[in-house]
């Protein structure tokens, strides 16, 4: 029989415990790819899962068993908020029965809770279509607001995992430095886009247009959430003849038929922009912004 001394056993257990602690990771459930990408910047060692892809409309997702299982194991739930996920997230939270991701002070994080949103509404009713009283939730294309979200998110990570406070602080500082520098380059490249007019699908790029001073003069949707109708497209055709429209813009997950029809009728460039990380082979937030500005410049100029 091999005997192990108590001292050796203690050392073995301590070593095993330290390894376990080192490999322990936060489980993060991100509602959209842009929040998964942001988490990768702030907590690269975390295990992050995105509920949606760049080819899915984040308004309309099914509470599938696989999503329920992922959320049940999550330590942190990170989403856009402002009712973007109202059609599926509450059901997912209920079925997952994970109290950790229901508390907005700990495991539940909505990006829009930490910035001033655009287009807030005092009253909302069904006649207005799919609008959000708390403001436009598609904040991923405002680099300044996104930096505010990153700041708040890194502080939440510290609250959840104080043992790694220094790492989170360093990761955020590094991201902030690179992001701030990148903004200068993006704004310089996008300067010629200022004042240009576009027709777009939904208000997905509301923050992008606001940041770059591009004016959306028409919407392919007759009302938010409704597909383009023949009569509405006819009205946009009339609008295009009156206004100097530089591009017709949609996202990677929106139906392109209406926009392509209008483009052919008007000879206005038709442009499909990535709505989030993953589309157009983008791997992170930096590549997403690079791609969007290059494509806008190519189409509009």
mmCIF file of C-alpha atoms in Angstrom:
data_model
loop_
_atom_site.group_PDB
_atom_site.id
_atom_site.type_symbol
_atom_site.label_atom_id
_atom_site.label_comp_id
_atom_site.label_asym_id
_atom_site.label_seq_id
_atom_site.Cartn_x
_atom_site.Cartn_y
_atom_site.Cartn_z
ATOM 1 C CA UNK A 1 0.000 0.000 0.000
ATOM 2 C CA UNK A 2 1.263 3.447 -0.952
ATOM 3 C CA UNK A 3 0.891 5.952 1.851
ATOM 4 C CA UNK A 4 0.572 9.669 1.179
ATOM 5 C CA UNK A 5 1.686 12.019 3.920
ATOM 6 C CA UNK A 6 -0.787 14.589 5.163
ATOM 7 C CA UNK A 7 1.583 17.371 4.058
ATOM 8 C CA UNK A 8 1.790 16.002 0.497
ATOM 9 C CA UNK A 9 -1.980 15.563 0.384
ATOM 10 C CA UNK A 10 -2.495 19.152 1.495
ATOM 11 C CA UNK A 11 -0.133 20.456 -1.187
ATOM 12 C CA UNK A 12 -1.883 18.349 -3.816
ATOM 13 C CA UNK A 13 -5.293 19.652 -2.819
ATOM 14 C CA UNK A 14 -4.084 23.254 -2.780
ATOM 15 C CA UNK A 15 -2.551 22.895 -6.218
ATOM 16 C CA UNK A 16 -5.719 21.300 -7.561
ATOM 17 C CA UNK A 17 -7.784 24.073 -6.039
ATOM 18 C CA UNK A 18 -5.630 26.772 -7.600
ATOM 19 C CA UNK A 19 -5.916 25.126 -11.023
ATOM 20 C CA UNK A 20 -9.662 24.907 -10.649
ATOM 21 C CA UNK A 21 -9.780 28.599 -9.690
ATOM 22 C CA UNK A 22 -7.581 29.570 -12.620
ATOM 23 C CA UNK A 23 -9.715 27.775 -15.183
ATOM 24 C CA UNK A 24 -13.034 28.829 -13.670
ATOM 25 C CA UNK A 25 -14.824 31.068 -16.159
ATOM 26 C CA UNK A 26 -17.859 33.282 -16.115
ATOM 27 C CA UNK A 27 -20.684 31.925 -18.248
ATOM 28 C CA UNK A 28 -22.147 34.814 -20.224
ATOM 29 C CA UNK A 29 -25.300 34.724 -22.343
ATOM 30 C CA UNK A 30 -25.322 37.542 -24.911
ATOM 31 C CA UNK A 31 -28.530 38.303 -26.757
ATOM 32 C CA UNK A 32 -26.810 39.766 -29.837
ATOM 33 C CA UNK A 33 -23.394 39.225 -31.491
ATOM 34 C CA UNK A 34 -22.239 42.789 -30.802
ATOM 35 C CA UNK A 35 -22.508 42.136 -27.056
ATOM 36 C CA UNK A 36 -20.637 38.855 -27.389
ATOM 37 C CA UNK A 37 -17.918 40.792 -29.228
ATOM 38 C CA UNK A 38 -17.824 43.433 -26.503
ATOM 39 C CA UNK A 39 -17.546 40.739 -23.836
ATOM 40 C CA UNK A 40 -14.628 39.217 -25.748
ATOM 41 C CA UNK A 41 -12.833 42.553 -25.414
ATOM 42 C CA UNK A 42 -13.535 42.984 -21.706
ATOM 43 C CA UNK A 43 -13.370 39.382 -20.495
ATOM 44 C CA UNK A 44 -11.512 37.253 -23.060
ATOM 45 C CA UNK A 45 -11.392 34.325 -20.635
ATOM 46 C CA UNK A 46 -15.147 34.227 -20.137
ATOM 47 C CA UNK A 47 -17.290 31.622 -21.854
ATOM 48 C CA UNK A 48 -19.658 33.717 -23.992
ATOM 49 C CA UNK A 49 -22.619 32.458 -26.005
ATOM 50 C CA UNK A 50 -24.672 34.561 -28.441
ATOM 51 C CA UNK A 51 -28.378 33.765 -28.738
ATOM 52 C CA UNK A 52 -28.589 35.268 -32.225
ATOM 53 C CA UNK A 53 -26.453 35.518 -35.355
ATOM 54 C CA UNK A 54 -25.864 38.332 -37.830
ATOM 55 C CA UNK A 55 -28.422 36.722 -40.150
ATOM 56 C CA UNK A 56 -31.247 36.858 -37.604
ATOM 57 C CA UNK A 57 -33.583 39.682 -36.705
ATOM 58 C CA UNK A 58 -33.072 40.149 -32.941
ATOM 59 C CA UNK A 59 -36.708 41.212 -32.568
ATOM 60 C CA UNK A 60 -37.942 37.744 -33.509
ATOM 61 C CA UNK A 61 -36.270 34.765 -31.873
ATOM 62 C CA UNK A 62 -37.826 31.551 -30.567
ATOM 63 C CA UNK A 63 -37.212 30.452 -26.989
ATOM 64 C CA UNK A 64 -35.653 27.162 -28.103
ATOM 65 C CA UNK A 65 -34.662 24.438 -25.605
ATOM 66 C CA UNK A 66 -30.984 24.979 -26.442
ATOM 67 C CA UNK A 67 -31.260 28.668 -25.503
ATOM 68 C CA UNK A 68 -33.057 27.790 -22.286
ATOM 69 C CA UNK A 69 -30.275 25.389 -21.336
ATOM 70 C CA UNK A 70 -27.597 28.019 -22.043
ATOM 71 C CA UNK A 71 -29.381 30.702 -20.025
ATOM 72 C CA UNK A 72 -29.949 28.295 -17.134
ATOM 73 C CA UNK A 73 -26.162 28.015 -16.695
ATOM 74 C CA UNK A 74 -25.365 31.703 -17.216
ATOM 75 C CA UNK A 75 -23.815 33.950 -14.584
ATOM 76 C CA UNK A 76 -24.472 37.084 -16.639
ATOM 77 C CA UNK A 77 -27.070 37.996 -19.256
ATOM 78 C CA UNK A 78 -26.035 40.857 -21.581
ATOM 79 C CA UNK A 79 -28.571 42.324 -24.021
ATOM 80 C CA UNK A 80 -29.492 45.547 -25.798
ATOM 81 C CA UNK A 81 -32.675 46.157 -23.802
ATOM 82 C CA UNK A 82 -35.139 48.976 -24.531
ATOM 83 C CA UNK A 83 -37.621 46.196 -25.381
ATOM 84 C CA UNK A 84 -35.626 44.890 -28.363
ATOM 85 C CA UNK A 85 -35.891 41.363 -26.952
ATOM 86 C CA UNK A 86 -39.326 41.775 -25.357
ATOM 87 C CA UNK A 87 -40.894 39.216 -27.711
ATOM 88 C CA UNK A 88 -38.712 36.319 -26.539
ATOM 89 C CA UNK A 89 -36.400 37.108 -23.617
ATOM 90 C CA UNK A 90 -39.011 37.144 -20.787
ATOM 91 C CA UNK A 91 -40.213 33.691 -21.854
ATOM 92 C CA UNK A 92 -36.621 32.480 -21.977
ATOM 93 C CA UNK A 93 -35.923 33.825 -18.500
ATOM 94 C CA UNK A 94 -39.042 32.201 -17.106
ATOM 95 C CA UNK A 95 -38.262 28.776 -18.576
ATOM 96 C CA UNK A 96 -34.588 28.925 -17.613
ATOM 97 C CA UNK A 97 -35.572 29.592 -13.965
ATOM 98 C CA UNK A 98 -32.192 31.176 -13.270
ATOM 99 C CA UNK A 99 -32.624 33.866 -10.620
ATOM 100 C CA UNK A 100 -29.070 35.121 -11.228
ATOM 101 C CA UNK A 101 -30.012 36.614 -14.605
ATOM 102 C CA UNK A 102 -33.167 38.367 -13.441
ATOM 103 C CA UNK A 103 -31.584 40.959 -11.172
ATOM 104 C CA UNK A 104 -30.593 44.158 -13.022
ATOM 105 C CA UNK A 105 -28.102 44.973 -10.255
ATOM 106 C CA UNK A 106 -26.137 41.749 -10.659
ATOM 107 C CA UNK A 107 -26.578 39.195 -13.451
ATOM 108 C CA UNK A 108 -28.874 41.086 -15.841
ATOM 109 C CA UNK A 109 -27.301 43.819 -17.972
ATOM 110 C CA UNK A 110 -29.098 45.918 -20.593
ATOM 111 C CA UNK A 111 -26.816 48.155 -22.644
ATOM 112 C CA UNK A 112 -29.477 50.797 -23.188
ATOM 113 C CA UNK A 113 -29.889 51.245 -19.424
ATOM 114 C CA UNK A 114 -26.488 52.920 -19.360
ATOM 115 C CA UNK A 115 -26.814 55.467 -22.174
ATOM 116 C CA UNK A 116 -29.257 58.116 -23.401
ATOM 117 C CA UNK A 117 -31.212 56.489 -26.229
ATOM 118 C CA UNK A 118 -32.530 58.271 -29.313
ATOM 119 C CA UNK A 119 -36.220 58.501 -30.241
ATOM 120 C CA UNK A 120 -37.847 57.930 -26.862
ATOM 121 C CA UNK A 121 -41.653 58.057 -26.944
ATOM 122 C CA UNK A 122 -44.081 59.222 -24.283
ATOM 123 C CA UNK A 123 -46.902 57.039 -25.615
ATOM 124 C CA UNK A 124 -46.966 53.878 -27.708
ATOM 125 C CA UNK A 125 -49.940 52.073 -29.257
ATOM 126 C CA UNK A 126 -50.434 49.307 -31.828
ATOM 127 C CA UNK A 127 -51.211 51.746 -34.636
ATOM 128 C CA UNK A 128 -47.599 52.953 -34.538
ATOM 129 C CA UNK A 129 -46.128 49.559 -35.446
ATOM 130 C CA UNK A 130 -43.118 47.953 -33.781
ATOM 131 C CA UNK A 131 -41.737 50.969 -31.931
ATOM 132 C CA UNK A 132 -39.927 51.178 -28.604
ATOM 133 C CA UNK A 133 -41.067 53.621 -25.924
ATOM 134 C CA UNK A 134 -37.654 53.466 -24.240
ATOM 135 C CA UNK A 135 -35.921 54.591 -27.424
ATOM 136 C CA UNK A 136 -34.128 52.991 -30.340
ATOM 137 C CA UNK A 137 -32.267 49.900 -29.062
ATOM 138 C CA UNK A 138 -29.843 49.499 -32.009
ATOM 139 C CA UNK A 139 -27.015 51.340 -30.272
ATOM 140 C CA UNK A 140 -24.151 49.231 -31.646
ATOM 141 C CA UNK A 141 -23.251 51.839 -34.282
ATOM 142 C CA UNK A 142 -22.649 54.771 -31.980
ATOM 143 C CA UNK A 143 -19.015 54.399 -30.888
ATOM 144 C CA UNK A 144 -19.350 56.908 -28.053
ATOM 145 C CA UNK A 145 -22.420 55.281 -26.565
ATOM 146 C CA UNK A 146 -20.850 51.870 -27.007
ATOM 147 C CA UNK A 147 -17.844 53.032 -25.009
ATOM 148 C CA UNK A 148 -20.202 54.100 -22.207
ATOM 149 C CA UNK A 149 -21.748 50.638 -22.288
ATOM 150 C CA UNK A 150 -18.297 49.038 -22.179
ATOM 151 C CA UNK A 151 -17.431 51.094 -19.103
ATOM 152 C CA UNK A 152 -20.613 50.056 -17.304
ATOM 153 C CA UNK A 153 -20.182 46.434 -18.349
ATOM 154 C CA UNK A 154 -16.612 46.196 -17.069
ATOM 155 C CA UNK A 155 -17.790 47.575 -13.734
ATOM 156 C CA UNK A 156 -20.519 44.913 -13.632
ATOM 157 C CA UNK A 157 -17.912 42.230 -14.287
ATOM 158 C CA UNK A 158 -15.899 43.515 -11.334
ATOM 159 C CA UNK A 159 -19.011 43.359 -9.170
ATOM 160 C CA UNK A 160 -19.682 39.761 -10.190
ATOM 161 C CA UNK A 161 -16.056 38.644 -10.092
ATOM 162 C CA UNK A 162 -14.088 40.993 -7.780
ATOM 163 C CA UNK A 163 -11.173 38.567 -7.602
ATOM 164 C CA UNK A 164 -10.225 39.557 -11.173
ATOM 165 C CA UNK A 165 -10.833 43.298 -10.818
ATOM 166 C CA UNK A 166 -7.368 44.272 -12.054
ATOM 167 C CA UNK A 167 -7.756 42.197 -15.215
ATOM 168 C CA UNK A 168 -11.126 43.748 -16.051
ATOM 169 C CA UNK A 169 -9.776 47.234 -15.455
ATOM 170 C CA UNK A 170 -6.769 46.590 -17.689
ATOM 171 C CA UNK A 171 -8.923 45.056 -20.419
ATOM 172 C CA UNK A 172 -11.265 48.034 -20.415
ATOM 173 C CA UNK A 173 -8.404 50.544 -20.425
ATOM 174 C CA UNK A 174 -6.846 48.733 -23.383
ATOM 175 C CA UNK A 175 -10.153 48.630 -25.270
ATOM 176 C CA UNK A 176 -10.842 52.295 -24.531
ATOM 177 C CA UNK A 177 -7.441 53.351 -25.850
ATOM 178 C CA UNK A 178 -7.763 51.350 -29.077
ATOM 179 C CA UNK A 179 -11.417 52.300 -29.560
ATOM 180 C CA UNK A 180 -10.830 56.024 -29.038
ATOM 181 C CA UNK A 181 -7.980 55.945 -31.535
ATOM 182 C CA UNK A 182 -10.109 54.029 -34.031
ATOM 183 C CA UNK A 183 -12.931 56.586 -33.782
ATOM 184 C CA UNK A 184 -10.591 59.303 -35.052
ATOM 185 C CA UNK A 185 -9.767 57.213 -38.114
ATOM 186 C CA UNK A 186 -13.390 56.308 -38.804
ATOM 187 C CA UNK A 187 -14.569 59.895 -38.554
ATOM 188 C CA UNK A 188 -11.840 61.065 -40.910
ATOM 189 C CA UNK A 189 -12.724 58.408 -43.494
ATOM 190 C CA UNK A 190 -16.463 59.099 -43.151
ATOM 191 C CA UNK A 191 -16.200 62.901 -43.407
ATOM 192 C CA UNK A 192 -17.366 62.952 -47.075
ATOM 193 C CA UNK A 193 -20.609 61.200 -46.020
ATOM 194 C CA UNK A 194 -21.808 64.164 -43.961
ATOM 195 C CA UNK A 195 -25.091 65.565 -45.298
ATOM 196 C CA UNK A 196 -25.795 62.639 -47.647
ATOM 197 C CA UNK A 197 -29.372 61.324 -47.805
ATOM 198 C CA UNK A 198 -30.450 57.690 -47.782
ATOM 199 C CA UNK A 199 -33.514 55.489 -47.717
ATOM 200 C CA UNK A 200 -33.139 52.614 -45.251
ATOM 201 C CA UNK A 201 -35.028 49.620 -43.879
ATOM 202 C CA UNK A 202 -36.291 50.115 -40.319
ATOM 203 C CA UNK A 203 -34.245 52.251 -37.908
ATOM 204 C CA UNK A 204 -31.421 49.716 -37.576
ATOM 205 C CA UNK A 205 -28.795 52.299 -38.540
ATOM 206 C CA UNK A 206 -30.326 55.254 -36.716
ATOM 207 C CA UNK A 207 -27.280 55.707 -34.486
ATOM 208 C CA UNK A 208 -24.845 55.237 -37.375
ATOM 209 C CA UNK A 209 -26.569 57.916 -39.433
ATOM 210 C CA UNK A 210 -26.805 60.227 -36.430
ATOM 211 C CA UNK A 211 -23.074 59.799 -35.705
ATOM 212 C CA UNK A 212 -21.950 60.364 -39.296
ATOM 213 C CA UNK A 213 -24.549 63.092 -39.990
ATOM 214 C CA UNK A 214 -26.272 61.099 -42.723
ATOM 215 C CA UNK A 215 -29.976 61.848 -43.144
ATOM 216 C CA UNK A 216 -32.489 59.014 -43.536
ATOM 217 C CA UNK A 217 -35.241 60.624 -45.619
ATOM 218 C CA UNK A 218 -37.333 57.487 -46.140
ATOM 219 C CA UNK A 219 -38.005 54.059 -44.666
ATOM 220 C CA UNK A 220 -38.715 50.926 -46.699
ATOM 221 C CA UNK A 221 -41.143 49.937 -43.948
ATOM 222 C CA UNK A 222 -44.535 51.717 -44.133
ATOM 223 C CA UNK A 223 -44.581 51.265 -40.340
ATOM 224 C CA UNK A 224 -41.922 49.703 -38.091
ATOM 225 C CA UNK A 225 -42.242 45.929 -38.341
ATOM 226 C CA UNK A 226 -44.272 45.893 -41.572
ATOM 227 C CA UNK A 227 -42.739 44.792 -44.905
ATOM 228 C CA UNK A 228 -42.722 47.196 -47.892
ATOM 229 C CA UNK A 229 -46.043 47.355 -49.734
ATOM 230 C CA UNK A 230 -46.538 48.268 -53.406
ATOM 231 C CA UNK A 231 -48.177 51.566 -52.532
ATOM 232 C CA UNK A 232 -45.428 52.457 -50.065
ATOM 233 C CA UNK A 233 -42.699 51.661 -52.574
ATOM 234 C CA UNK A 234 -44.508 53.898 -55.070
ATOM 235 C CA UNK A 235 -44.404 56.744 -52.552
ATOM 236 C CA UNK A 236 -40.665 56.168 -52.029
ATOM 237 C CA UNK A 237 -40.185 56.259 -55.796
ATOM 238 C CA UNK A 238 -41.872 59.658 -55.841
ATOM 239 C CA UNK A 239 -39.728 60.788 -52.909
ATOM 240 C CA UNK A 240 -36.571 59.671 -54.701
ATOM 241 C CA UNK A 241 -37.466 61.843 -57.678
ATOM 242 C CA UNK A 242 -37.732 64.883 -55.406
ATOM 243 C CA UNK A 243 -34.831 64.290 -53.025
ATOM 244 C CA UNK A 244 -31.193 63.593 -53.848
ATOM 245 C CA UNK A 245 -30.951 60.103 -52.349
ATOM 246 C CA UNK A 246 -27.440 58.633 -52.385
ATOM 247 C CA UNK A 247 -28.160 55.030 -51.366
ATOM 248 C CA UNK A 248 -30.826 52.515 -50.403
ATOM 249 C CA UNK A 249 -29.624 50.700 -47.286
ATOM 250 C CA UNK A 250 -30.717 47.434 -45.681
ATOM 251 C CA UNK A 251 -29.138 44.959 -43.252
ATOM 252 C CA UNK A 252 -27.929 41.424 -43.825
ATOM 253 C CA UNK A 253 -31.125 39.873 -42.382
ATOM 254 C CA UNK A 254 -33.760 42.093 -44.020
ATOM 255 C CA UNK A 255 -35.686 41.240 -47.181
ATOM 256 C CA UNK A 256 -33.918 42.830 -50.126
ATOM 257 C CA UNK A 257 -36.742 42.700 -52.709
ATOM 258 C CA UNK A 258 -38.281 46.112 -52.023
ATOM 259 C CA UNK A 259 -34.918 47.873 -51.871
ATOM 260 C CA UNK A 260 -33.660 46.223 -55.047
ATOM 261 C CA UNK A 261 -36.869 47.135 -56.906
ATOM 262 C CA UNK A 262 -36.520 50.766 -55.854
ATOM 263 C CA UNK A 263 -32.838 50.768 -56.800
ATOM 264 C CA UNK A 264 -33.578 49.495 -60.314
ATOM 265 C CA UNK A 265 -36.324 52.070 -60.804
ATOM 266 C CA UNK A 266 -34.166 54.978 -59.650
ATOM 267 C CA UNK A 267 -30.565 53.907 -60.402
ATOM 268 C CA UNK A 268 -29.783 54.669 -56.754
ATOM 269 C CA UNK A 269 -27.081 52.329 -55.360
ATOM 270 C CA UNK A 270 -28.454 49.428 -53.317
ATOM 271 C CA UNK A 271 -26.334 48.725 -50.242
ATOM 272 C CA UNK A 272 -26.486 45.838 -47.783
ATOM 273 C CA UNK A 273 -24.591 46.679 -44.602
ATOM 274 C CA UNK A 274 -23.699 44.239 -41.822
ATOM 275 C CA UNK A 275 -25.957 44.889 -38.862
ATOM 276 C CA UNK A 276 -23.626 43.274 -36.367
ATOM 277 C CA UNK A 277 -20.463 41.246 -35.918
ATOM 278 C CA UNK A 278 -20.384 38.076 -38.019
ATOM 279 C CA UNK A 279 -21.872 39.488 -41.213
ATOM 280 C CA UNK A 280 -19.478 40.147 -44.103
ATOM 281 C CA UNK A 281 -16.878 37.982 -42.346
ATOM 282 C CA UNK A 282 -16.369 40.565 -39.590
ATOM 283 C CA UNK A 283 -14.772 39.051 -36.497
ATOM 284 C CA UNK A 284 -14.964 41.902 -33.991
ATOM 285 C CA UNK A 285 -16.359 45.389 -33.426
ATOM 286 C CA UNK A 286 -13.374 47.084 -35.055
ATOM 287 C CA UNK A 287 -13.805 45.100 -38.267
ATOM 288 C CA UNK A 288 -17.549 45.787 -38.190
ATOM 289 C CA UNK A 289 -17.041 49.552 -38.171
ATOM 290 C CA UNK A 290 -14.266 49.350 -40.768
ATOM 291 C CA UNK A 291 -16.502 47.377 -43.120
ATOM 292 C CA UNK A 292 -19.541 49.619 -42.719
ATOM 293 C CA UNK A 293 -17.618 52.821 -43.436
ATOM 294 C CA UNK A 294 -15.797 51.328 -46.432
ATOM 295 C CA UNK A 295 -19.084 50.115 -47.919
ATOM 296 C CA UNK A 296 -20.846 53.431 -47.295
ATOM 297 C CA UNK A 297 -18.018 55.347 -48.918
ATOM 298 C CA UNK A 298 -17.986 52.987 -51.882
ATOM 299 C CA UNK A 299 -21.706 53.282 -52.532
ATOM 300 C CA UNK A 300 -22.403 56.910 -51.692
ATOM 301 C CA UNK A 301 -19.313 58.586 -53.100
#
